[in-house]
Short mmCIF file of C-alpha atoms in Angstrom, two decimals:
data_model
loop_
_atom_site.label_atom_id
_atom_site.label_comp_id
_atom_site.label_asym_id
_atom_site.label_seq_id
_atom_site.Cartn_x
_atom_site.Cartn_y
_atom_site.Cartn_z
CA GLN H 77 23.25 2.34 70.85
CA LYS H 78 26.51 2.81 68.98
CA GLU H 79 27.16 0.58 65.97
CA VAL H 80 30.70 -0.14 67.21
CA GLU H 81 31.65 -0.42 70.87
CA GLN H 82 35.24 -0.22 72.08
CA ASP H 83 36.46 0.03 75.65
CA PRO H 84 38.34 3.36 75.83
CA GLY H 85 40.67 2.13 78.61
CA PRO H 86 43.20 3.38 79.44
CA LEU H 87 45.08 0.08 79.40
CA SER H 88 48.50 -0.06 81.06
CA VAL H 89 50.80 -3.08 80.67
CA PRO H 90 54.48 -3.84 81.33
CA GLU H 91 56.88 -4.15 78.44
CA GLY H 92 56.81 -7.63 76.88
CA ALA H 93 53.19 -8.33 77.79
CA ILE H 94 50.60 -9.68 75.38
CA VAL H 95 47.90 -7.08 74.76
CA SER H 96 44.35 -7.86 73.70
CA LEU H 97 42.17 -5.11 72.25
CA ASN H 98 38.56 -5.74 71.33
CA CYS H 99 35.53 -4.29 69.58
CA THR H 100 31.96 -5.44 69.28
CA TYR H 101 29.52 -4.34 66.62
CA SER H 102 25.84 -4.60 65.89
CA ASN H 103 25.59 -4.30 62.09
CA SER H 104 25.77 -7.77 60.55
CA ALA H 105 26.43 -6.19 57.13
CA PHE H 106 29.98 -5.21 58.10
CA GLN H 107 32.49 -7.21 56.07
CA TYR H 108 35.70 -5.18 56.13
CA PHE H 109 37.52 -4.74 59.44
CA MET H 110 40.49 -2.55 60.22
CA TRP H 111 42.72 -1.62 63.11
CA TYR H 112 44.42 1.76 63.15
CA ARG H 113 47.06 3.11 65.51
CA GLN H 114 46.96 6.81 66.36
CA TYR H 115 49.70 8.66 68.18
CA SER H 116 48.88 11.89 69.94
CA ARG H 117 48.21 14.75 67.52
CA LYS H 118 48.75 12.48 64.50
CA GLY H 119 46.50 10.87 61.91
CA PRO H 120 45.45 7.21 62.17
CA GLU H 121 47.93 4.71 60.70
CA LEU H 122 46.56 1.47 59.25
CA LEU H 123 47.85 -1.62 61.10
CA MET H 124 45.66 -4.48 59.95
CA TYR H 125 42.97 -4.98 57.30
CA THR H 126 40.83 -8.12 57.18
CA TYR H 127 37.88 -9.22 55.13
CA SER H 128 35.17 -11.38 56.68
CA SER H 129 35.96 -13.88 59.47
CA GLY H 130 39.32 -15.38 60.32
CA ASN H 131 42.79 -14.50 61.54
CA LYS H 132 45.54 -12.39 60.02
CA GLU H 133 49.07 -12.07 61.35
CA ASP H 134 51.68 -9.40 60.64
CA GLY H 135 54.79 -9.49 62.79
CA ARG H 136 53.82 -8.97 66.41
CA PHE H 137 50.22 -8.14 65.48
CA THR H 138 47.34 -10.60 64.99
CA ALA H 139 43.83 -9.57 64.01
CA GLN H 140 40.86 -11.87 64.58
CA VAL H 141 37.33 -11.49 63.27
CA ASP H 142 34.40 -13.55 64.53
CA LYS H 143 31.37 -12.49 62.50
CA SER H 144 29.07 -14.95 64.25
CA SER H 145 29.72 -13.16 67.55
CA LYS H 146 30.15 -9.71 65.95
CA TYR H 147 33.49 -9.43 67.73
CA ILE H 148 36.95 -8.43 66.53
CA SER H 149 40.28 -8.46 68.34
CA LEU H 150 43.81 -7.21 67.92
CA PHE H 151 46.62 -9.00 69.76
CA ILE H 152 50.02 -7.42 70.26
CA ARG H 153 52.81 -9.79 71.30
CA ASP H 154 55.97 -8.68 73.08
CA SER H 155 54.59 -5.19 73.55
CA GLN H 156 57.06 -2.30 73.40
CA PRO H 157 56.93 1.24 74.84
CA SER H 158 56.70 2.45 71.23
CA ASP H 159 53.34 0.65 71.00
CA SER H 160 51.91 3.23 73.42
CA ALA H 161 49.14 4.91 71.41
CA THR H 162 45.41 4.88 70.84
CA TYR H 163 44.13 1.89 68.86
CA LEU H 164 41.01 2.37 66.76
CA CYS H 165 38.87 -0.36 65.29
CA ALA H 166 36.97 0.52 62.12
CA MET H 167 34.64 -1.36 59.83
CA GLU H 168 32.41 -0.98 56.80
CA ALA H 169 29.76 -2.90 54.93
CA GLY H 170 30.73 -2.32 51.32
CA ASN H 171 34.11 -1.33 49.95
CA THR H 172 33.16 2.33 50.05
CA GLY H 173 35.64 3.85 52.46
CA LYS H 174 32.78 5.08 54.66
CA LEU H 175 34.17 3.72 57.91
CA ILE H 176 32.44 3.37 61.26
CA PHE H 177 34.95 3.76 64.07
CA GLY H 178 35.11 2.65 67.67
CA GLN H 179 36.00 5.20 70.32
CA GLY H 180 39.59 3.95 70.53
CA THR H 181 41.53 2.25 73.34
CA THR H 182 44.47 4.12 74.85
CA LEU H 183 47.38 1.77 75.52
CA GLN H 184 50.43 2.53 77.64
CA VAL H 185 53.34 0.09 77.67
CA LYS H 186 55.64 0.74 80.61
CA PRO H 187 59.38 -0.04 80.34
CA GLU T 204 53.77 5.23 53.27
CA ALA T 205 50.76 7.41 52.61
CA ASP T 206 51.24 10.54 50.47
CA ILE T 207 48.36 12.60 51.77
CA TYR T 208 48.97 16.08 53.11
CA GLN T 209 46.92 18.45 55.19
CA THR T 210 47.47 22.13 55.90
CA PRO T 211 47.40 23.87 58.25
CA ARG T 212 48.24 21.36 60.97
CA TYR T 213 47.19 23.75 63.73
CA LEU T 214 44.98 26.82 63.44
CA VAL T 215 43.52 29.20 66.04
CA ILE T 216 41.05 31.70 64.64
CA GLY T 217 38.36 34.07 65.83
CA THR T 218 34.63 33.51 65.61
CA GLY T 219 33.09 34.53 62.30
CA LYS T 220 36.21 34.00 60.21
CA LYS T 221 36.19 31.99 57.01
CA ILE T 222 38.68 29.14 56.87
CA THR T 223 39.73 26.52 54.37
CA LEU T 224 41.49 23.31 55.34
CA GLU T 225 43.57 21.92 52.51
CA CYS T 226 44.01 18.25 51.64
CA SER T 227 46.07 16.86 48.79
CA GLN T 228 47.14 13.36 47.82
CA THR T 229 49.64 12.24 45.22
CA MET T 230 48.50 8.63 44.88
CA GLY T 231 45.92 9.23 42.17
CA HIS T 232 43.13 8.05 44.48
CA ASP T 233 39.63 8.66 43.19
CA LYS T 234 37.93 8.46 46.62
CA MET T 235 38.56 11.10 49.28
CA TYR T 236 37.00 11.71 52.69
CA TRP T 237 36.82 14.18 55.58
CA TYR T 238 36.38 12.86 59.10
CA GLN T 239 35.88 14.91 62.26
CA GLN T 240 37.28 13.79 65.62
CA ASP T 241 36.59 15.49 68.92
CA PRO T 242 39.12 14.69 71.70
CA GLY T 243 38.56 11.19 73.10
CA MET T 244 35.70 10.53 70.72
CA GLU T 245 35.11 8.50 67.58
CA LEU T 246 35.94 9.70 64.10
CA HIS T 247 32.81 10.58 62.17
CA LEU T 248 32.51 10.93 58.40
CA ILE T 249 31.36 14.44 57.39
CA HIS T 250 32.06 14.54 53.62
CA TYR T 251 33.19 12.23 50.86
CA SER T 252 33.90 12.29 47.15
CA TYR T 253 34.17 9.48 44.64
CA GLY T 254 35.64 11.62 41.90
CA VAL T 255 35.94 15.06 40.34
CA ASN T 256 32.79 17.17 40.71
CA SER T 257 31.25 14.55 43.01
CA THR T 258 30.70 15.38 46.70
CA GLU T 259 28.33 13.96 49.30
CA LYS T 260 27.58 14.60 52.95
CA GLY T 261 28.56 11.96 55.48
CA ASP T 262 26.78 10.50 58.47
CA LEU T 263 27.57 13.41 60.80
CA SER T 264 25.92 16.70 59.94
CA SER T 265 28.43 19.47 59.38
CA GLU T 266 28.17 23.16 58.48
CA SER T 267 31.32 22.85 56.40
CA THR T 268 31.39 22.49 52.62
CA VAL T 269 33.80 20.73 50.28
CA SER T 270 34.76 20.82 46.63
CA ARG T 271 36.52 18.40 44.27
CA ILE T 272 37.71 20.25 41.19
CA ARG T 273 40.89 18.22 40.82
CA THR T 274 41.45 14.54 41.61
CA GLU T 275 44.29 15.24 44.02
CA HIS T 276 42.70 18.11 45.96
CA PHE T 277 39.75 18.05 48.40
CA PRO T 278 39.52 21.27 50.46
CA LEU T 279 37.05 21.80 53.31
CA THR T 280 35.64 25.28 54.00
CA LEU T 281 33.86 26.85 56.96
CA GLU T 282 32.24 30.13 55.91
CA SER T 283 31.81 31.47 59.45
CA ALA T 284 33.68 29.61 62.15
CA ARG T 285 32.16 29.14 65.60
CA PRO T 286 33.59 27.68 68.84
CA SER T 287 31.45 24.56 68.25
CA HIS T 288 33.63 23.90 65.16
CA THR T 289 36.68 23.36 67.38
CA SER T 290 37.85 19.84 66.55
CA GLN T 291 40.37 17.76 64.63
CA TYR T 292 39.65 17.32 60.94
CA LEU T 293 41.18 14.31 59.20
CA CYS T 294 41.40 13.84 55.45
CA ALA T 295 41.64 10.35 53.95
CA SER T 296 41.81 8.75 50.54
CA THR T 297 41.71 5.38 48.86
CA GLY T 298 41.85 3.89 45.40
CA LEU T 299 42.92 0.93 43.31
CA SER T 300 46.59 1.86 43.56
CA SER T 301 46.48 1.16 47.31
CA GLY T 302 44.29 -1.93 47.16
CA ASN T 303 41.34 0.10 48.42
CA THR T 304 42.92 0.54 51.85
CA ILE T 305 42.20 3.91 53.39
CA TYR T 306 45.06 6.26 54.25
CA PHE T 307 44.77 9.27 56.54
CA GLY T 308 46.57 12.55 56.61
CA GLU T 309 48.13 13.95 59.79
CA GLY T 310 45.05 16.01 60.60
CA SER T 311 44.23 19.68 61.05
CA TRP T 312 43.58 20.86 64.61
CA LEU T 313 41.15 23.78 64.54
CA THR T 314 40.44 25.99 67.57
CA VAL T 315 37.84 28.73 67.25
CA VAL T 316 37.94 31.35 70.00
#
């Protein structure tokens, strides 16, 4: 069983839709949670970084962490075609930089 | 904006060749990492370093080796490339100057024929 599970999609939505991306995990020691966006043939770009449970908002993006359910989410409001990319969740137990990644969800936002 | 650079971006080489993938960062980060990503699959940590002359193997076994002679430089070497080494290799770094958030380079796409 993988430590981090993420539905690979693909997920296709119309422009302006609210997108919900999710990951589940099994290691209760994870405390640091990240969402990265990766365009084709590019490196991952950090979108959101949260510590422990709770919500964090940055513009159109909201990250949620529910440690009791071992479940994290990324919401994208008013989605744009430029949001079309692969979204990776990542997490770690200590602040070591040794990240465990989900498989990534491919998102397509249609104009 | 992350100042971490990888070269080459794309490389096609023959089996048995020796290759070195370069990674440099200008942020003064003490921690550097190499991840491997096969198409459509998760990134897996293959090497990391917490400082000069310190290198460790990651969770995914790899035939590659790394060195950390200078803080800003963390090259990855394959002594004899094989088709099974075909993958994307991503370098990353973090440190106090970036609040311990991890930044990735653009990646090096390696194809061994």
